[in-house]
PDB file of C-alpha atoms in Angstrom:
ATOM      1  CA  LYS A1242      -0.057  -0.069  -0.302  1.00 67.00           C
ATOM      2  CA  ALA A1243       1.245   3.367  -0.902  1.00 81.00           C
ATOM      3  CA  GLY A1244       2.281   5.800   1.931  1.00 93.00           C
ATOM      4  CA  VAL A1245       1.614   9.153   2.674  1.00 97.00           C
ATOM      5  CA  THR A1246       2.368  11.579  -0.391  1.00 97.00           C
ATOM      6  CA  GLN A1247       3.001  15.415  -0.318  1.00 98.00           C
ATOM      7  CA  THR A1248       3.464  17.917  -2.885  1.00 97.00           C
ATOM      8  CA  PRO A1249       5.729  19.676  -3.567  1.00 97.00           C
ATOM      9  CA  ARG A1250       8.629  18.489  -1.822  1.00 97.00           C
ATOM     10  CA  TYR A1251      10.348  22.000  -1.906  1.00 97.00           C
ATOM     11  CA  LEU A1252       9.259  25.776  -2.244  1.00 96.00           C
ATOM     12  CA  ILE A1253      10.643  29.101  -2.228  1.00 97.00           C
ATOM     13  CA  LYS A1254       8.040  32.073  -1.751  1.00 97.00           C
ATOM     14  CA  THR A1255       8.711  35.756  -1.031  1.00 97.00           C
ATOM     15  CA  ARG A1256       6.925  37.503   1.490  1.00 97.00           C
ATOM     16  CA  GLY A1257       3.092  38.612   0.927  1.00 97.00           C
ATOM     17  CA  GLN A1258       2.596  35.757  -1.363  1.00 98.00           C
ATOM     18  CA  GLN A1259       0.418  32.774  -0.731  1.00 98.00           C
ATOM     19  CA  VAL A1260       1.064  29.088  -0.826  1.00 98.00           C
ATOM     20  CA  THR A1261      -0.880  25.565  -0.946  1.00 98.00           C
ATOM     21  CA  LEU A1262       0.558  22.346  -0.268  1.00 98.00           C
ATOM     22  CA  SER A1263      -0.999  19.221  -0.981  1.00 98.00           C
ATOM     23  CA  CYS A1264      -1.371  15.851   0.849  1.00 98.00           C
ATOM     24  CA  SER A1265      -2.688  12.647  -0.452  1.00 98.00           C
ATOM     25  CA  PRO A1266      -3.489  10.263   2.560  1.00 97.00           C
ATOM     26  CA  ILE A1267      -2.975   6.533   2.834  1.00 96.00           C
ATOM     27  CA  SER A1268      -5.638   4.722   0.790  1.00 95.00           C
ATOM     28  CA  GLY A1269      -8.816   4.312   3.410  1.00 93.00           C
ATOM     29  CA  HIS A1270      -7.304   6.745   5.456  1.00 94.00           C
ATOM     30  CA  ARG A1271     -10.164   9.274   6.373  1.00 93.00           C
ATOM     31  CA  SER A1272      -8.350  11.765   8.914  1.00 92.00           C
ATOM     32  CA  VAL A1273      -5.224  13.937   7.764  1.00 95.00           C
ATOM     33  CA  SER A1274      -3.425  16.182  10.084  1.00 94.00           C
ATOM     34  CA  TRP A1275      -1.068  18.757   9.170  1.00 96.00           C
ATOM     35  CA  TYR A1276       2.226  19.944  11.368  1.00 95.00           C
ATOM     36  CA  GLN A1277       4.430  22.528  11.136  1.00 96.00           C
ATOM     37  CA  GLN A1278       8.035  21.945  12.172  1.00 94.00           C
ATOM     38  CA  THR A1279      10.988  23.965  12.898  1.00 91.00           C
ATOM     39  CA  PRO A1280      14.011  23.599  14.711  1.00 81.00           C
ATOM     40  CA  GLY A1281      13.553  23.920  18.415  1.00 70.00           C
ATOM     41  CA  GLN A1282       9.971  23.953  18.008  1.00 73.00           C
ATOM     42  CA  GLY A1283       8.987  20.330  17.414  1.00 83.00           C
ATOM     43  CA  LEU A1284       5.767  19.459  15.860  1.00 90.00           C
ATOM     44  CA  GLN A1285       3.197  22.061  16.050  1.00 91.00           C
ATOM     45  CA  PHE A1286      -0.348  20.999  15.184  1.00 91.00           C
ATOM     46  CA  LEU A1287      -2.121  23.141  12.525  1.00 94.00           C
ATOM     47  CA  PHE A1288      -5.437  21.305  12.128  1.00 92.00           C
ATOM     48  CA  GLU A1289      -7.012  17.737  11.305  1.00 92.00           C
ATOM     49  CA  TYR A1290      -9.682  16.923   8.780  1.00 93.00           C
ATOM     50  CA  PHE A1291     -11.866  14.262   8.666  1.00 91.00           C
ATOM     51  CA  SER A1292     -14.497  13.091   5.998  1.00 90.00           C
ATOM     52  CA  GLU A1293     -14.156  16.597   4.645  1.00 94.00           C
ATOM     53  CA  THR A1294     -14.768  18.199   7.931  1.00 93.00           C
ATOM     54  CA  GLN A1295     -12.284  20.338  10.211  1.00 92.00           C
ATOM     55  CA  ARG A1296     -12.299  18.508  13.314  1.00 87.00           C
ATOM     56  CA  ASN A1297      -9.413  19.839  15.195  1.00 85.00           C
ATOM     57  CA  LYS A1298      -7.599  23.123  14.945  1.00 89.00           C
ATOM     58  CA  GLY A1299      -4.232  24.455  16.578  1.00 89.00           C
ATOM     59  CA  ASN A1300      -3.144  27.748  17.647  1.00 89.00           C
ATOM     60  CA  PHE A1301      -2.337  29.156  14.451  1.00 94.00           C
ATOM     61  CA  PRO A1302      -3.445  32.641  12.835  1.00 96.00           C
ATOM     62  CA  GLY A1303      -6.328  32.428  10.393  1.00 95.00           C
ATOM     63  CA  ARG A1304      -4.070  32.989   7.511  1.00 97.00           C
ATOM     64  CA  PHE A1305      -3.433  29.135   7.736  1.00 97.00           C
ATOM     65  CA  SER A1306      -6.375  27.117   6.253  1.00 97.00           C
ATOM     66  CA  GLY A1307      -6.913  24.087   4.839  1.00 97.00           C
ATOM     67  CA  ARG A1308      -9.541  21.722   3.264  1.00 97.00           C
ATOM     68  CA  GLN A1309     -10.359  18.046   2.619  1.00 97.00           C
ATOM     69  CA  PHE A1310     -11.498  16.420  -0.529  1.00 97.00           C
ATOM     70  CA  SER A1311     -14.272  13.426  -0.953  1.00 96.00           C
ATOM     71  CA  ASN A1312     -11.519  11.543  -1.978  1.00 94.00           C
ATOM     72  CA  SER A1313      -9.546  12.218   1.683  1.00 95.00           C
ATOM     73  CA  ARG A1314      -6.759  14.353  -0.172  1.00 97.00           C
ATOM     74  CA  SER A1315      -6.192  17.550   1.530  1.00 98.00           C
ATOM     75  CA  GLU A1316      -4.853  21.074   1.010  1.00 98.00           C
ATOM     76  CA  MET A1317      -3.532  23.562   2.996  1.00 98.00           C
ATOM     77  CA  ASN A1318      -3.161  27.146   2.118  1.00 98.00           C
ATOM     78  CA  VAL A1319      -0.958  29.840   4.080  1.00 97.00           C
ATOM     79  CA  SER A1320      -1.580  33.352   2.868  1.00 96.00           C
ATOM     80  CA  THR A1321       0.296  36.563   3.120  1.00 97.00           C
ATOM     81  CA  LEU A1322       3.445  34.430   3.756  1.00 97.00           C
ATOM     82  CA  GLU A1323       5.850  35.943   6.610  1.00 97.00           C
ATOM     83  CA  LEU A1324       9.688  34.951   7.058  1.00 96.00           C
ATOM     84  CA  GLY A1325       8.472  32.941  10.272  1.00 94.00           C
ATOM     85  CA  ASP A1326       6.469  30.595   7.938  1.00 96.00           C
ATOM     86  CA  SER A1327       9.513  28.746   6.821  1.00 96.00           C
ATOM     87  CA  ALA A1328       9.271  25.302   7.980  1.00 96.00           C
ATOM     88  CA  LEU A1329       8.890  21.914   7.073  1.00 96.00           C
ATOM     89  CA  TYR A1330       4.922  21.222   7.001  1.00 98.00           C
ATOM     90  CA  LEU A1331       4.369  17.375   7.580  1.00 97.00           C
ATOM     91  CA  CYS A1332       0.898  15.748   6.761  1.00 97.00           C
ATOM     92  CA  ALA A1333      -0.180  12.773   8.637  1.00 95.00           C
ATOM     93  CA  SER A1334      -2.687  10.425   8.020  1.00 95.00           C
ATOM     94  CA  ARG A1335      -4.805   7.521   9.750  1.00 91.00           C
ATOM     95  CA  ARG A1336      -8.021   5.659   9.279  1.00 88.00           C
ATOM     96  CA  GLU A1337      -9.791   6.439  12.202  1.00 79.00           C
ATOM     97  CA  PRO A1338      -9.183   8.484  15.572  1.00 70.00           C
ATOM     98  CA  GLN A1339      -8.032   5.170  17.543  1.00 68.00           C
ATOM     99  CA  GLU A1340      -5.559   3.905  15.181  1.00 79.00           C
ATOM    100  CA  THR A1341      -1.873   5.007  14.158  1.00 86.00           C
ATOM    101  CA  GLN A1342      -0.733   8.213  12.456  1.00 90.00           C
ATOM    102  CA  TYR A1343       1.516   8.221   9.423  1.00 94.00           C
ATOM    103  CA  PHE A1344       3.393  10.808   8.128  1.00 96.00           C
ATOM    104  CA  GLY A1345       3.877  12.204   4.683  1.00 97.00           C
ATOM    105  CA  PRO A1346       7.627  13.128   3.643  1.00 96.00           C
ATOM    106  CA  GLY A1347       6.946  16.592   4.010  1.00 97.00           C
ATOM    107  CA  THR A1348       7.153  20.204   2.129  1.00 97.00           C
ATOM    108  CA  ARG A1349      10.211  22.552   3.006  1.00 97.00           C
ATOM    109  CA  LEU A1350       8.705  25.733   2.741  1.00 97.00           C
ATOM    110  CA  LEU A1351      11.369  28.418   2.664  1.00 97.00           C
ATOM    111  CA  VAL A1352      10.085  32.344   2.498  1.00 97.00           C
ATOM    112  CA  LEU A1353      12.360  34.798   1.419  1.00 97.00           C
TER     113      LEU A1353
ATOM    114  CA  GLY B1210      -6.177  21.138  25.104  1.00 71.00           C
ATOM    115  CA  GLU B1211      -3.343  18.337  25.660  1.00 79.00           C
ATOM    116  CA  ASN B1212       0.339  19.635  26.559  1.00 88.00           C
ATOM    117  CA  VAL B1213       3.135  17.388  26.320  1.00 93.00           C
ATOM    118  CA  GLU B1214       6.446  17.879  27.890  1.00 95.00           C
ATOM    119  CA  GLN B1215       9.376  16.102  26.942  1.00 96.00           C
ATOM    120  CA  HIS B1216      12.964  15.524  28.351  1.00 96.00           C
ATOM    121  CA  PRO B1217      15.991  15.920  27.839  1.00 97.00           C
ATOM    122  CA  SER B1218      16.182  18.032  24.567  1.00 94.00           C
ATOM    123  CA  THR B1219      19.229  16.131  24.062  1.00 96.00           C
ATOM    124  CA  LEU B1220      21.157  12.917  24.772  1.00 98.00           C
ATOM    125  CA  SER B1221      24.715  11.464  24.115  1.00 98.00           C
ATOM    126  CA  VAL B1222      25.341   8.392  25.282  1.00 97.00           C
ATOM    127  CA  GLN B1223      27.969   5.831  24.402  1.00 98.00           C
ATOM    128  CA  GLU B1224      27.378   2.709  22.052  1.00 97.00           C
ATOM    129  CA  GLY B1225      26.286  -0.090  24.043  1.00 97.00           C
ATOM    130  CA  ASP B1226      24.788   2.018  26.854  1.00 97.00           C
ATOM    131  CA  SER B1227      20.868   2.660  27.523  1.00 98.00           C
ATOM    132  CA  ALA B1228      19.087   5.838  26.584  1.00 98.00           C
ATOM    133  CA  VAL B1229      15.812   6.853  28.431  1.00 98.00           C
ATOM    134  CA  ILE B1230      13.656   9.431  27.554  1.00 98.00           C
ATOM    135  CA  LYS B1231      10.607  10.982  29.374  1.00 98.00           C
ATOM    136  CA  CYS B1232       7.236  12.702  28.614  1.00 97.00           C
ATOM    137  CA  THR B1233       4.470  13.940  30.715  1.00 97.00           C
ATOM    138  CA  TYR B1234       1.103  14.901  29.455  1.00 95.00           C
ATOM    139  CA  SER B1235      -1.896  16.985  30.939  1.00 92.00           C
ATOM    140  CA  ASP B1236      -4.881  15.485  29.862  1.00 89.00           C
ATOM    141  CA  SER B1237      -6.476  12.270  31.842  1.00 89.00           C
ATOM    142  CA  ALA B1238      -8.289  11.522  28.976  1.00 87.00           C
ATOM    143  CA  SER B1239      -5.314  10.477  26.739  1.00 90.00           C
ATOM    144  CA  ASN B1240      -4.996   6.915  26.092  1.00 89.00           C
ATOM    145  CA  TYR B1241      -2.882   6.374  23.182  1.00 90.00           C
ATOM    146  CA  PHE B1242       0.825   7.294  23.312  1.00 94.00           C
ATOM    147  CA  PRO B1243       3.302   6.434  20.104  1.00 95.00           C
ATOM    148  CA  TRP B1244       6.590   7.305  19.763  1.00 97.00           C
ATOM    149  CA  TYR B1245       8.267   8.596  16.705  1.00 97.00           C
ATOM    150  CA  LYS B1246      11.828   8.425  15.460  1.00 97.00           C
ATOM    151  CA  GLN B1247      12.849  11.078  13.083  1.00 95.00           C
ATOM    152  CA  GLU B1248      16.128  10.613  11.179  1.00 94.00           C
ATOM    153  CA  LEU B1249      17.827  13.591   9.277  1.00 90.00           C
ATOM    154  CA  GLY B1250      15.960  14.908   6.199  1.00 87.00           C
ATOM    155  CA  LYS B1251      13.088  11.963   6.660  1.00 91.00           C
ATOM    156  CA  ARG B1252       9.829  11.757   7.989  1.00 94.00           C
ATOM    157  CA  PRO B1253       9.220  10.842  11.514  1.00 95.00           C
ATOM    158  CA  GLN B1254       8.330   6.980  11.535  1.00 95.00           C
ATOM    159  CA  LEU B1255       6.615   5.128  14.190  1.00 95.00           C
ATOM    160  CA  ILE B1256       8.682   2.981  16.431  1.00 97.00           C
ATOM    161  CA  ILE B1257       6.633   1.811  19.264  1.00 96.00           C
ATOM    162  CA  ASP B1258       3.068   2.763  21.099  1.00 94.00           C
ATOM    163  CA  ILE B1259       1.326   2.158  24.028  1.00 93.00           C
ATOM    164  CA  ARG B1260      -2.386   2.298  25.070  1.00 90.00           C
ATOM    165  CA  SER B1261      -3.419   3.262  28.181  1.00 85.00           C
ATOM    166  CA  ASN B1262      -4.653  -0.296  29.243  1.00 84.00           C
ATOM    167  CA  VAL B1263      -1.123  -1.510  29.811  1.00 85.00           C
ATOM    168  CA  GLY B1264       1.647  -0.345  31.502  1.00 91.00           C
ATOM    169  CA  GLU B1265       4.618  -1.733  29.322  1.00 94.00           C
ATOM    170  CA  LYS B1266       5.565  -2.834  26.109  1.00 93.00           C
ATOM    171  CA  LYS B1267       8.455  -4.156  24.738  1.00 96.00           C
ATOM    172  CA  ASP B1268       9.812  -4.512  20.847  1.00 94.00           C
ATOM    173  CA  GLN B1269      13.554  -5.903  20.785  1.00 95.00           C
ATOM    174  CA  ARG B1270      15.654  -3.249  22.215  1.00 97.00           C
ATOM    175  CA  ILE B1271      12.713  -0.535  22.832  1.00 98.00           C
ATOM    176  CA  ALA B1272      10.442  -0.434  25.634  1.00 97.00           C
ATOM    177  CA  VAL B1273       7.733   2.056  26.320  1.00 98.00           C
ATOM    178  CA  THR B1274       6.445   2.343  30.101  1.00 97.00           C
ATOM    179  CA  LEU B1275       3.427   4.307  31.285  1.00 96.00           C
ATOM    180  CA  ASN B1276       2.515   5.742  34.561  1.00 95.00           C
ATOM    181  CA  LYS B1277      -1.479   6.754  34.479  1.00 93.00           C
ATOM    182  CA  THR B1278      -1.491   7.916  37.809  1.00 93.00           C
ATOM    183  CA  ALA B1279       1.664  10.381  37.274  1.00 94.00           C
ATOM    184  CA  LYS B1280       0.744  11.123  33.711  1.00 95.00           C
ATOM    185  CA  HIS B1281       3.937  10.085  32.220  1.00 95.00           C
ATOM    186  CA  PHE B1282       5.656   7.801  29.465  1.00 97.00           C
ATOM    187  CA  SER B1283       9.025   6.766  28.862  1.00 98.00           C
ATOM    188  CA  LEU B1284      10.939   5.351  25.988  1.00 98.00           C
ATOM    189  CA  HIS B1285      13.638   3.084  26.827  1.00 98.00           C
ATOM    190  CA  ILE B1286      16.264   1.982  24.231  1.00 98.00           C
ATOM    191  CA  THR B1287      18.883  -0.545  25.418  1.00 97.00           C
ATOM    192  CA  GLU B1288      22.275  -1.812  23.936  1.00 97.00           C
ATOM    193  CA  THR B1289      22.394   1.528  21.692  1.00 98.00           C
ATOM    194  CA  GLN B1290      23.661   1.428  18.127  1.00 97.00           C
ATOM    195  CA  PRO B1291      24.930   4.366  15.682  1.00 96.00           C
ATOM    196  CA  GLU B1292      21.975   4.030  13.986  1.00 96.00           C
ATOM    197  CA  ASP B1293      19.834   4.853  16.925  1.00 97.00           C
ATOM    198  CA  SER B1294      20.900   8.283  16.544  1.00 97.00           C
ATOM    199  CA  ALA B1295      17.986  10.438  15.397  1.00 97.00           C
ATOM    200  CA  VAL B1296      15.456  12.901  16.769  1.00 96.00           C
ATOM    201  CA  TYR B1297      12.382  11.003  18.803  1.00 97.00           C
ATOM    202  CA  PHE B1298       8.917  12.412  19.400  1.00 96.00           C
ATOM    203  CA  CYS B1299       6.821  11.457  21.981  1.00 96.00           C
ATOM    204  CA  ALA B1300       2.690  12.147  21.432  1.00 94.00           C
ATOM    205  CA  ALA B1301      -0.487  11.703  23.210  1.00 92.00           C
ATOM    206  CA  THR B1302      -3.959  11.869  22.315  1.00 86.00           C
ATOM    207  CA  ALA B1303      -7.454  10.741  23.456  1.00 80.00           C
ATOM    208  CA  GLN B1304      -8.066   8.687  20.856  1.00 68.00           C
ATOM    209  CA  TYR B1305     -12.149   8.077  21.491  1.00 65.00           C
ATOM    210  CA  ASN B1306     -12.738  11.776  22.097  1.00 65.00           C
ATOM    211  CA  ASN B1307     -11.596  12.751  18.450  1.00 65.00           C
ATOM    212  CA  ASN B1308      -8.757  14.458  19.847  1.00 71.00           C
ATOM    213  CA  ASP B1309      -5.800  15.460  17.757  1.00 77.00           C
ATOM    214  CA  MET B1310      -2.128  14.223  18.557  1.00 83.00           C
ATOM    215  CA  ARG B1311      -0.098  16.726  20.595  1.00 88.00           C
ATOM    216  CA  PHE B1312       3.780  16.190  20.311  1.00 91.00           C
ATOM    217  CA  GLY B1313       6.438  16.488  22.402  1.00 93.00           C
ATOM    218  CA  ALA B1314       9.385  19.158  21.345  1.00 92.00           C
ATOM    219  CA  GLY B1315      11.853  16.324  20.612  1.00 94.00           C
ATOM    220  CA  THR B1316      14.728  14.630  21.952  1.00 96.00           C
ATOM    221  CA  ARG B1317      18.046  14.436  19.720  1.00 96.00           C
ATOM    222  CA  LEU B1318      19.840  11.120  20.513  1.00 97.00           C
ATOM    223  CA  THR B1319      23.253  10.858  19.666  1.00 98.00           C
ATOM    224  CA  VAL B1320      25.271   7.570  20.207  1.00 97.00           C
ATOM    225  CA  LYS B1321      28.875   7.663  20.040  1.00 96.00           C
ATOM    226  CA  PRO B1322      30.591   4.881  18.575  1.00 92.00           C
TER     227      PRO B1322
END
């Protein structure tokens, strides 16, 4: 079974621009969570989607948003990019809440 | 919401020694505690997990213990090898409450040959 995939893998943007990242979960997994990883900050939870509905949300500003499609693929969008948004963005999928979460390879975003 | 604290932030051991990483959590409803290993430039990979109905779980050189009363759990790696060098993350979630998974800040383990 194919693992979680993310596109693009690398991205360079400038301040003020917006960006959309994509995540395709493992087949049959209905939950997709997004995390921001920066050096020294660990994995910061952004939000989780389950069956096209946002189920949980972390403490990030409204510039960070997401959605999930009927095939469980998910996108996250960051508008008005700031330098501090430079990070590795990881998504993770799981079939149901009580099951294990598996991570994608991440998208490394650099904001100049 | 859940808050997970992890210690130490860095850990250096000699090959063959044991390594212990400790985490505490705040939400008494949390009942699932996975540990992930992230090698440089790679995605976090699940290495072991424990559910709240057991106090200890072992898989070869890796073991996890859970103390529900004290709300802390630990990862134990015995007979460490250089390939164990990585960042380790603990996490906690209340699975049946549809809660999201919260992670500790990570521990950078270095195993010196």
